[in-house]
Amino acid sequence: MIRRRVTILGSTGSVGCSTLDLMDQAETAGSGAFEVEVLTGGANVARLVEQARRWKPRLAVIADEAQLSELRDALAGTGVEAAAGEAAIVEAATRSVDWIMAAIVGSAGLRSAWAAAATGATLALANKESLVCCGPALLERVKRSGGRVIPVDSEHSAIFQVFPHDAPEQVARLVLTASGGPFRRATRAEMAGITPEQAVAHPNWSMGAKISVDSATMANKGLEAIEAAYLFDVPAQRIDIVVHPESIIHSLVEYVDGSTLAQMGPPDMKTPIACALAWPDRLAWPAPRLDLAALGRLTFEAPDEERFPALKLARQALVAGGAAPIVFNAANEVAALAFLDRRLSFLNIASVVADTLSSVTAPGVDSGSDGACDAALAVDAQARRAANGIIRDLAAAA
Ligand code: NAD
Ligand code: MG
């Protein structure tokens, strides 16, 4: 029986809800028992209230301060304390627990992940943007606190499960699989008219809006290559990407002797979350099971960096190092949200990222420094301003 006292940052999102759902199923299956310290949401107060009533955390925090009184009223008499605002989320992340899920989307999740990294808890890291912005410093901070990071992103969970942690020199190459997203076969001309509705309709995975757009542009795989380089300390030249539309093989580790180990499963985020929740144990829950005979075959193809330039830009940012990954992440986030708001066309997402990367010069972040998070957020803010300016210029020219 797995017992854990847990905090979930971003509990109202796709990963957050899947985490609670899985905890519920594990409790029903008799394989887990969970006490919740903190739940946090961004703006969906109704969902946060529903979760708080079910799980009775010590504290529920909503990022949107305008909704504090609604949260407080709805939780009156339940014994659950209510709070609001970013500072309250960061404070909540410092509380002592066994396990913290960092599932806030975007660089908004960086400060709380940074706070969680110093607690000594196991940090289940879904917020890939914080790794991309601050990876080496964040990992160092977790190590110093006596905690550990368990990746939640399905590709990194896969690599984590087959990686020789005690002998990393045995690794020749990491291979990240990519579904290719909803526009795998689209020409550049067809991509010109893509709408937000089309972009968020992912063929295999059900996810939040921002990561769905990232999957459609394949910026997500670019972010994941950077994430993998930091998590497993493997250079860009030894990280490859292969498109695998069925999303059954979640990633692979090639060893120096030519042997390659892969992790497989139906595409359901609850499986990597379960892995993070119980590691090094395994959590029994009624998971969807792999039926290879029913699948018949698995297919693979090389990624196309011409149609998906975000892949190339991410690799260049990783190789350039310094602040470039932070700039890539910030520009991509601003551009993806502008696309969702219909202020930017699909094809211009990557153009904005490219132009921001070439216009912003900023110092890198010292990975051993306690100020690394602040330094990364300063670069993030600078890159956001530049990206927003580029988007405004594009709109004015149109
Ligand atoms: P989502 O949009 O569904 O949920 C995001 C969560 O963050 C919500 O709880 C939201 O309320 C909260 N939030 C948003 N803005 C906030 C702010 N400014 N301050 C505080 N909280 C805020 O996103 P998601 O799909 O669950 O993704 C979460 C993270 O996990 C992302 O970094 C994503 O890249 C990563 N991830 C997600 C999946 C997936 O299948 N959804 C897979 C791999 C990795
Ligand atoms: Mg992923």
Coordinates of C-alpha atoms and ligand atoms in Angstrom, one line a residue:
M1 CA 0.0 0.0 0.0
I2 CA 1.5 3.4 -1.1
R3 CA 0.9 6.1 1.5
R4 CA 1.7 9.7 0.7
R5 CA 1.0 13.2 2.0
V6 CA 0.8 15.2 -1.2
T7 CA 0.5 18.7 -2.6
I8 CA -0.8 19.3 -6.1
L9 CA 0.1 22.6 -7.8
G10 CA -2.3 23.1 -10.7
S11 CA -4.8 20.6 -9.5
T12 CA -7.6 22.0 -11.7
G13 CA -5.8 21.4 -15.0
S14 CA -5.5 18.3 -17.1
V15 CA -2.6 16.7 -15.3
G16 CA -3.9 17.9 -11.9
C17 CA -7.3 16.3 -12.5
S18 CA -5.7 13.1 -13.8
T19 CA -3.5 12.9 -10.6
L20 CA -6.6 13.2 -8.3
D21 CA -8.5 10.8 -10.4
L22 CA -5.7 8.3 -10.2
M23 CA -5.4 8.7 -6.5
D24 CA -9.1 8.1 -6.2
Q25 CA -8.9 4.9 -8.3
A26 CA -5.8 3.7 -6.3
E27 CA -7.7 4.2 -3.1
T28 CA -10.6 2.2 -4.5
A29 CA -8.3 -0.5 -5.7
G30 CA -6.8 -0.7 -2.2
S31 CA -3.3 0.1 -3.4
G32 CA -2.9 3.7 -2.2
A33 CA -3.9 6.1 0.6
F34 CA -3.4 9.8 0.2
E35 CA -3.6 12.8 2.4
V36 CA -3.7 16.1 0.7
E37 CA -1.9 19.1 2.1
V38 CA -2.5 21.7 -0.7
L39 CA -4.5 22.0 -3.9
T40 CA -4.0 25.1 -6.1
G41 CA -5.9 26.3 -9.2
G42 CA -5.6 29.3 -11.6
A43 CA -9.1 30.6 -12.2
N44 CA -11.5 27.7 -12.1
V45 CA -12.8 28.2 -8.6
A46 CA -15.7 25.8 -9.0
R47 CA -13.5 22.9 -9.8
L48 CA -11.1 23.8 -7.0
V49 CA -14.0 23.8 -4.5
E50 CA -15.3 20.5 -5.7
Q51 CA -11.8 19.0 -5.3
A52 CA -11.3 20.6 -1.9
R53 CA -14.6 19.2 -0.7
R54 CA -13.6 15.7 -1.8
W55 CA -10.0 15.7 -0.6
K56 CA -10.1 18.0 2.5
P57 CA -6.6 19.5 2.0
R58 CA -5.3 21.8 4.7
L59 CA -5.2 24.6 2.2
A60 CA -6.7 25.5 -1.2
V61 CA -5.2 28.4 -3.1
I62 CA -6.7 30.1 -6.2
A63 CA -4.2 32.2 -8.3
D64 CA -6.9 34.7 -9.2
E65 CA -7.2 37.0 -6.2
A66 CA -10.6 38.3 -7.3
Q67 CA -12.1 34.8 -6.5
L68 CA -10.8 34.5 -3.0
S69 CA -14.1 35.4 -1.3
E70 CA -16.0 32.9 -3.5
L71 CA -13.5 30.2 -2.5
R72 CA -13.6 31.1 1.2
D73 CA -17.4 31.2 1.3
A74 CA -17.7 27.9 -0.6
L75 CA -15.3 26.2 1.8
A76 CA -16.7 27.7 5.0
G77 CA -17.3 25.0 7.6
T78 CA -15.2 22.4 5.8
G79 CA -12.0 23.0 7.8
V80 CA -10.1 23.8 4.5
E81 CA -8.2 27.1 4.7
A82 CA -8.5 29.3 1.6
A83 CA -5.9 31.7 0.1
A84 CA -5.2 33.5 -3.2
G85 CA -2.5 34.9 -5.3
E86 CA 0.9 33.8 -6.6
A87 CA 2.7 34.5 -3.4
A88 CA 0.3 32.2 -1.5
I89 CA 0.9 29.4 -4.1
V90 CA 4.6 29.8 -3.7
E91 CA 4.3 29.7 0.1
A92 CA 2.0 26.6 -0.1
A93 CA 4.7 24.9 -2.2
T94 CA 7.2 25.2 0.6
R95 CA 5.1 23.1 3.0
S96 CA 6.6 19.8 4.1
V97 CA 5.0 16.8 2.4
D98 CA 6.2 13.5 0.8
W99 CA 5.3 14.3 -2.7
I100 CA 4.6 17.4 -4.8
M101 CA 3.0 17.5 -8.3
A102 CA 4.1 20.6 -10.2
A103 CA 1.4 20.8 -12.9
I104 CA 0.9 24.6 -13.4
V105 CA 1.2 25.4 -17.1
G106 CA 3.9 27.7 -18.5
S107 CA 6.5 29.8 -16.8
A108 CA 3.8 30.8 -14.2
G109 CA 4.7 27.5 -12.6
L110 CA 8.4 28.3 -12.2
R111 CA 8.4 30.0 -8.8
S112 CA 6.3 27.3 -7.1
A113 CA 8.4 24.5 -8.6
W114 CA 11.5 26.3 -7.4
A115 CA 10.0 26.6 -3.9
A116 CA 9.0 22.9 -4.0
A117 CA 12.5 21.9 -5.1
A118 CA 13.9 23.0 -1.7
T119 CA 11.5 21.0 0.5
G120 CA 13.2 17.6 0.2
A121 CA 10.0 16.1 -1.1
T122 CA 9.7 13.9 -4.2
L123 CA 9.0 16.4 -7.0
A124 CA 6.8 15.0 -9.8
L125 CA 7.6 17.5 -12.5
A126 CA 5.0 18.0 -15.2
N127 CA 5.7 21.7 -15.7
K128 CA 8.3 21.2 -18.5
E129 CA 8.7 25.0 -18.9
S130 CA 10.4 25.3 -15.5
L131 CA 12.9 22.7 -16.5
V132 CA 13.5 24.4 -19.8
C133 CA 14.0 27.8 -18.1
C134 CA 16.0 26.7 -15.0
G135 CA 16.8 23.0 -15.5
P136 CA 20.3 22.6 -14.1
A137 CA 19.7 25.0 -11.2
L138 CA 16.4 23.3 -10.3
L139 CA 17.8 19.8 -10.4
E140 CA 20.8 21.0 -8.3
R141 CA 18.4 22.5 -5.8
V142 CA 16.4 19.3 -5.5
K143 CA 19.6 17.3 -5.0
R144 CA 20.9 19.7 -2.3
S145 CA 17.5 19.4 -0.4
G146 CA 17.7 15.6 -0.4
G147 CA 14.7 15.3 -2.6
R148 CA 14.4 13.8 -6.1
V149 CA 12.7 14.6 -9.4
I150 CA 10.5 12.1 -11.1
P151 CA 9.6 13.3 -14.6
V152 CA 5.9 13.2 -15.5
D153 CA 6.1 14.1 -19.2
S154 CA 5.4 10.7 -20.8
E155 CA 8.6 10.7 -22.9
H156 CA 10.7 11.5 -19.9
S157 CA 8.9 9.1 -17.7
A158 CA 9.7 6.5 -20.3
I159 CA 13.4 7.3 -20.4
F160 CA 13.5 7.5 -16.6
Q161 CA 12.1 4.0 -16.4
V162 CA 14.7 2.4 -18.8
F163 CA 17.7 4.7 -18.0
P164 CA 20.8 3.2 -16.3
H165 CA 20.8 5.7 -13.4
D166 CA 23.9 4.2 -11.8
A167 CA 25.9 4.1 -15.1
P168 CA 24.9 7.0 -17.3
E169 CA 28.1 6.4 -19.4
Q170 CA 26.3 3.3 -20.8
V171 CA 23.9 5.6 -22.8
A172 CA 24.7 6.2 -26.4
R173 CA 21.5 8.1 -27.4
L174 CA 18.1 9.1 -26.3
V175 CA 15.2 8.8 -28.7
L176 CA 12.1 10.8 -28.0
T177 CA 9.0 9.7 -29.8
A178 CA 6.5 12.3 -31.1
S179 CA 2.9 11.7 -32.3
G180 CA 3.4 14.4 -34.9
G181 CA 0.2 16.1 -33.7
P182 CA -2.9 16.8 -35.7
F183 CA -1.1 18.3 -38.7
R184 CA 1.5 15.6 -39.3
R185 CA 0.5 15.3 -42.9
A186 CA -0.5 19.0 -43.6
T187 CA 1.4 21.0 -46.1
R188 CA 2.7 24.5 -45.2
A189 CA -0.1 25.9 -47.4
E190 CA -2.7 24.0 -45.5
M191 CA -1.2 25.1 -42.2
A192 CA -1.8 28.7 -43.0
G193 CA -5.5 28.6 -42.2
I194 CA -5.4 26.4 -39.0
T195 CA -7.8 27.6 -36.3
P196 CA -7.3 27.2 -32.5
E197 CA -10.2 24.6 -32.5
Q198 CA -8.3 22.5 -35.0
A199 CA -5.0 22.9 -33.2
V200 CA -6.3 21.8 -29.8
A201 CA -7.9 18.6 -31.1
H202 CA -5.0 16.2 -30.6
P203 CA -5.4 12.8 -32.1
N204 CA -4.0 10.7 -29.2
W205 CA -3.7 12.8 -26.0
S206 CA -6.2 14.9 -24.1
M207 CA -4.3 17.9 -22.7
G208 CA -4.5 21.6 -21.7
A209 CA -4.8 24.2 -24.5
K210 CA -1.2 25.5 -24.5
I211 CA 0.5 22.1 -24.7
S212 CA -2.0 21.1 -27.4
V213 CA -0.9 24.0 -29.5
D214 CA 2.7 23.1 -28.7
S215 CA 2.1 19.6 -30.0
A216 CA 0.5 21.0 -33.2
T217 CA 3.6 23.2 -33.9
M218 CA 5.9 20.5 -32.5
A219 CA 7.4 23.1 -30.2
N220 CA 6.4 20.7 -27.5
K221 CA 8.9 18.1 -28.8
G222 CA 11.5 20.9 -28.9
L223 CA 10.8 21.8 -25.3
E224 CA 11.0 18.1 -24.5
A225 CA 14.4 17.7 -26.1
I226 CA 15.7 20.5 -23.9
E227 CA 14.0 18.9 -20.9
A228 CA 15.6 15.6 -21.7
A229 CA 19.1 17.1 -22.1
Y230 CA 18.9 18.6 -18.6
L231 CA 17.1 15.7 -16.8
F232 CA 19.4 13.1 -18.1
D233 CA 22.5 15.2 -18.7
V234 CA 22.8 14.2 -22.4
P235 CA 24.0 16.7 -25.0
A236 CA 21.8 17.8 -27.9
Q237 CA 23.8 15.8 -30.5
R238 CA 22.8 12.6 -28.7
I239 CA 19.1 13.3 -28.5
D240 CA 17.0 12.2 -31.5
I241 CA 13.3 12.6 -32.3
V242 CA 11.2 10.1 -34.2
V243 CA 7.6 10.5 -35.2
H244 CA 5.5 7.6 -34.0
P245 CA 1.8 8.4 -34.7
E246 CA 0.3 5.7 -32.5
S247 CA 2.0 7.0 -29.3
I248 CA 2.5 3.5 -27.9
I249 CA 6.3 3.6 -27.5
H250 CA 6.8 6.6 -25.3
S251 CA 10.6 7.0 -25.8
L252 CA 13.8 4.9 -26.0
V253 CA 17.3 4.7 -24.6
E254 CA 20.0 3.3 -26.8
Y255 CA 23.0 1.8 -25.0
V256 CA 26.6 1.8 -26.1
D257 CA 26.4 -1.9 -27.1
G258 CA 23.6 -1.2 -29.5
S259 CA 20.8 -2.5 -27.3
T260 CA 17.8 -0.2 -27.1
L261 CA 15.2 -0.2 -24.3
A262 CA 11.8 1.3 -24.8
Q263 CA 8.8 1.9 -22.5
M264 CA 5.4 1.2 -23.9
G265 CA 1.7 1.7 -23.0
P266 CA -1.6 3.1 -24.2
P267 CA -1.4 6.9 -24.5
D268 CA -2.9 7.8 -21.1
M269 CA -1.1 10.4 -18.9
K270 CA -2.3 8.5 -15.8
T271 CA 0.3 5.9 -16.4
P272 CA 3.3 8.2 -16.1
I273 CA 1.6 10.0 -13.2
A274 CA 1.1 6.6 -11.5
C275 CA 4.8 5.9 -12.0
A276 CA 5.7 9.2 -10.4
L277 CA 3.2 8.8 -7.6
A278 CA 4.6 5.4 -6.4
W279 CA 8.3 5.3 -7.6
P280 CA 10.2 3.1 -6.9
D281 CA 7.1 1.1 -6.1
R282 CA 4.3 0.5 -8.6
L283 CA 0.7 1.6 -8.1
A284 CA -2.0 -0.9 -9.0
W285 CA -5.0 0.8 -10.7
P286 CA -7.4 -0.2 -13.4
A287 CA -5.1 1.1 -16.2
P288 CA -5.8 0.7 -19.9
R289 CA -3.7 -2.3 -21.1
L290 CA -1.6 -2.7 -24.1
D291 CA -3.0 -5.2 -26.7
L292 CA -0.3 -5.5 -29.4
A293 CA -2.2 -8.0 -31.5
A294 CA -5.2 -5.6 -31.7
L295 CA -2.9 -2.8 -32.6
G296 CA -1.3 -4.9 -35.4
R297 CA 1.6 -2.6 -36.1
L298 CA 3.5 0.5 -35.0
T299 CA 4.8 3.0 -37.5
F300 CA 7.7 5.5 -37.5
E301 CA 8.9 8.4 -39.7
A302 CA 11.6 11.1 -39.5
P303 CA 10.4 14.5 -38.3
D304 CA 10.2 17.3 -40.9
E305 CA 11.9 20.4 -39.6
E306 CA 10.9 22.4 -42.7
R307 CA 7.2 22.0 -42.0
F308 CA 7.8 22.2 -38.2
P309 CA 10.5 24.8 -37.8
A310 CA 10.0 25.0 -34.0
L311 CA 11.9 21.7 -33.7
K312 CA 15.0 23.2 -35.3
L313 CA 14.7 26.4 -33.3
A314 CA 14.5 24.5 -30.0
R315 CA 17.6 22.5 -31.0
Q316 CA 19.5 25.6 -31.9
A317 CA 18.5 27.2 -28.5
L318 CA 19.7 24.1 -26.7
V319 CA 23.0 24.1 -28.5
A320 CA 23.5 27.9 -28.0
G321 CA 22.8 27.4 -24.3
G322 CA 22.9 30.4 -21.9
A323 CA 19.6 32.2 -21.9
A324 CA 18.5 30.9 -25.3
P325 CA 16.2 28.1 -24.0
I326 CA 14.5 30.6 -21.7
V327 CA 13.9 32.9 -24.7
F328 CA 12.6 30.0 -26.8
N329 CA 10.2 29.0 -24.1
A330 CA 8.9 32.6 -23.4
A331 CA 8.5 33.5 -27.0
N332 CA 6.7 30.2 -27.7
E333 CA 4.4 30.6 -24.8
V334 CA 3.4 34.2 -25.8
A335 CA 3.0 33.2 -29.4
A336 CA 0.9 30.1 -28.6
L337 CA -1.4 32.2 -26.4
A338 CA -1.7 34.9 -29.1
F339 CA -2.7 32.1 -31.5
L340 CA -5.3 30.8 -29.1
D341 CA -6.6 34.5 -28.8
R342 CA -6.7 34.7 -32.7
R343 CA -4.1 37.5 -32.6
L344 CA -1.5 35.4 -34.5
S345 CA -1.7 32.9 -37.3
F346 CA -0.5 29.3 -36.8
L347 CA 2.5 29.6 -39.1
N348 CA 3.6 32.9 -37.4
I349 CA 4.0 31.1 -34.0
A350 CA 7.4 29.8 -35.1
S351 CA 8.3 33.1 -36.9
V352 CA 7.7 35.0 -33.6
V353 CA 10.0 32.5 -31.8
A354 CA 12.7 32.8 -34.4
D355 CA 12.6 36.6 -34.4
T356 CA 12.6 36.8 -30.6
L357 CA 15.6 34.4 -30.4
S358 CA 17.5 36.6 -32.8
S359 CA 16.6 39.9 -31.1
V360 CA 17.0 39.1 -27.4
T361 CA 20.5 38.8 -25.9
A362 CA 20.6 38.0 -22.2
P363 CA 23.0 36.4 -19.9
G364 CA 22.6 32.7 -18.9
V365 CA 21.6 31.5 -15.5
D366 CA 24.2 30.4 -13.0
S367 CA 23.0 26.8 -12.1
G368 CA 24.6 26.9 -8.6
S369 CA 23.0 30.1 -7.5
D370 CA 20.0 30.6 -5.2
G371 CA 19.0 33.5 -7.5
A372 CA 18.7 31.3 -10.6
C373 CA 14.9 31.4 -10.6
D374 CA 14.8 35.2 -10.3
A375 CA 17.4 35.5 -13.1
A376 CA 15.5 33.1 -15.3
L377 CA 12.2 35.0 -14.7
A378 CA 14.0 38.3 -15.6
V379 CA 15.0 36.8 -19.0
D380 CA 11.6 35.4 -19.4
A381 CA 10.0 38.9 -18.9
Q382 CA 12.4 40.5 -21.3
A383 CA 11.7 37.8 -24.0
R384 CA 8.0 38.2 -23.4
R385 CA 8.1 41.9 -24.1
A386 CA 10.1 41.3 -27.2
A387 CA 7.7 38.6 -28.5
N388 CA 4.7 40.8 -27.7
G389 CA 6.3 43.6 -29.7
I390 CA 6.9 41.4 -32.7
I391 CA 3.3 40.1 -32.6
R392 CA 2.0 43.7 -32.5
D393 CA 4.2 44.7 -35.5
L394 CA 2.9 41.7 -37.4
A395 CA -0.7 42.6 -36.7
A396 CA 0.0 46.3 -37.7
A397 CA 1.5 45.1 -41.0
A398 CA -1.4 42.8 -41.8
Ligands
NAD1 P1 -3.8 22.9 -18.0 O1 -3.9 24.2 -18.7 O2 -4.9 21.9 -18.2 O3 -3.7 23.2 -16.5 C1 -2.8 24.1 -15.9 C2 -3.0 24.3 -14.4 O4 -2.3 25.5 -14.1 C3 -4.5 24.6 -14.0 O5 -4.7 24.1 -12.7 C4 -4.5 26.1 -14.0 O6 -5.6 26.6 -13.3 C5 -3.2 26.4 -13.5 N1 -2.7 27.8 -13.8 C6 -2.7 28.3 -15.1 N2 -2.2 29.6 -15.0 C7 -1.8 29.8 -13.7 C8 -1.2 30.9 -13.0 N3 -0.9 32.0 -13.7 N4 -0.9 30.7 -11.7 C9 -1.3 29.6 -11.1 N5 -1.9 28.5 -11.7 C10 -2.1 28.6 -13.0 O7 -2.4 22.3 -18.4 P2 -1.9 20.8 -18.4 O8 -2.2 20.2 -19.8 O9 -2.4 20.1 -17.2 O10 -0.4 20.9 -18.3 C11 0.3 21.3 -17.1 C12 1.8 21.1 -17.3 O11 2.1 19.8 -17.5 C13 2.3 21.9 -18.5 O12 3.6 22.4 -18.2 C14 2.4 20.9 -19.6 O13 3.4 21.1 -20.5 C15 2.8 19.6 -18.8 N6 2.3 18.4 -19.4 C16 1.0 18.1 -19.6 C17 0.6 17.0 -20.3 C18 -0.8 16.6 -20.5 O14 -1.2 15.6 -21.0 N7 -1.8 17.5 -20.2 C19 1.6 16.0 -20.7 C20 2.9 16.3 -20.4 C21 3.3 17.5 -19.8
MG2 MG 5.3 14.8 -23.6

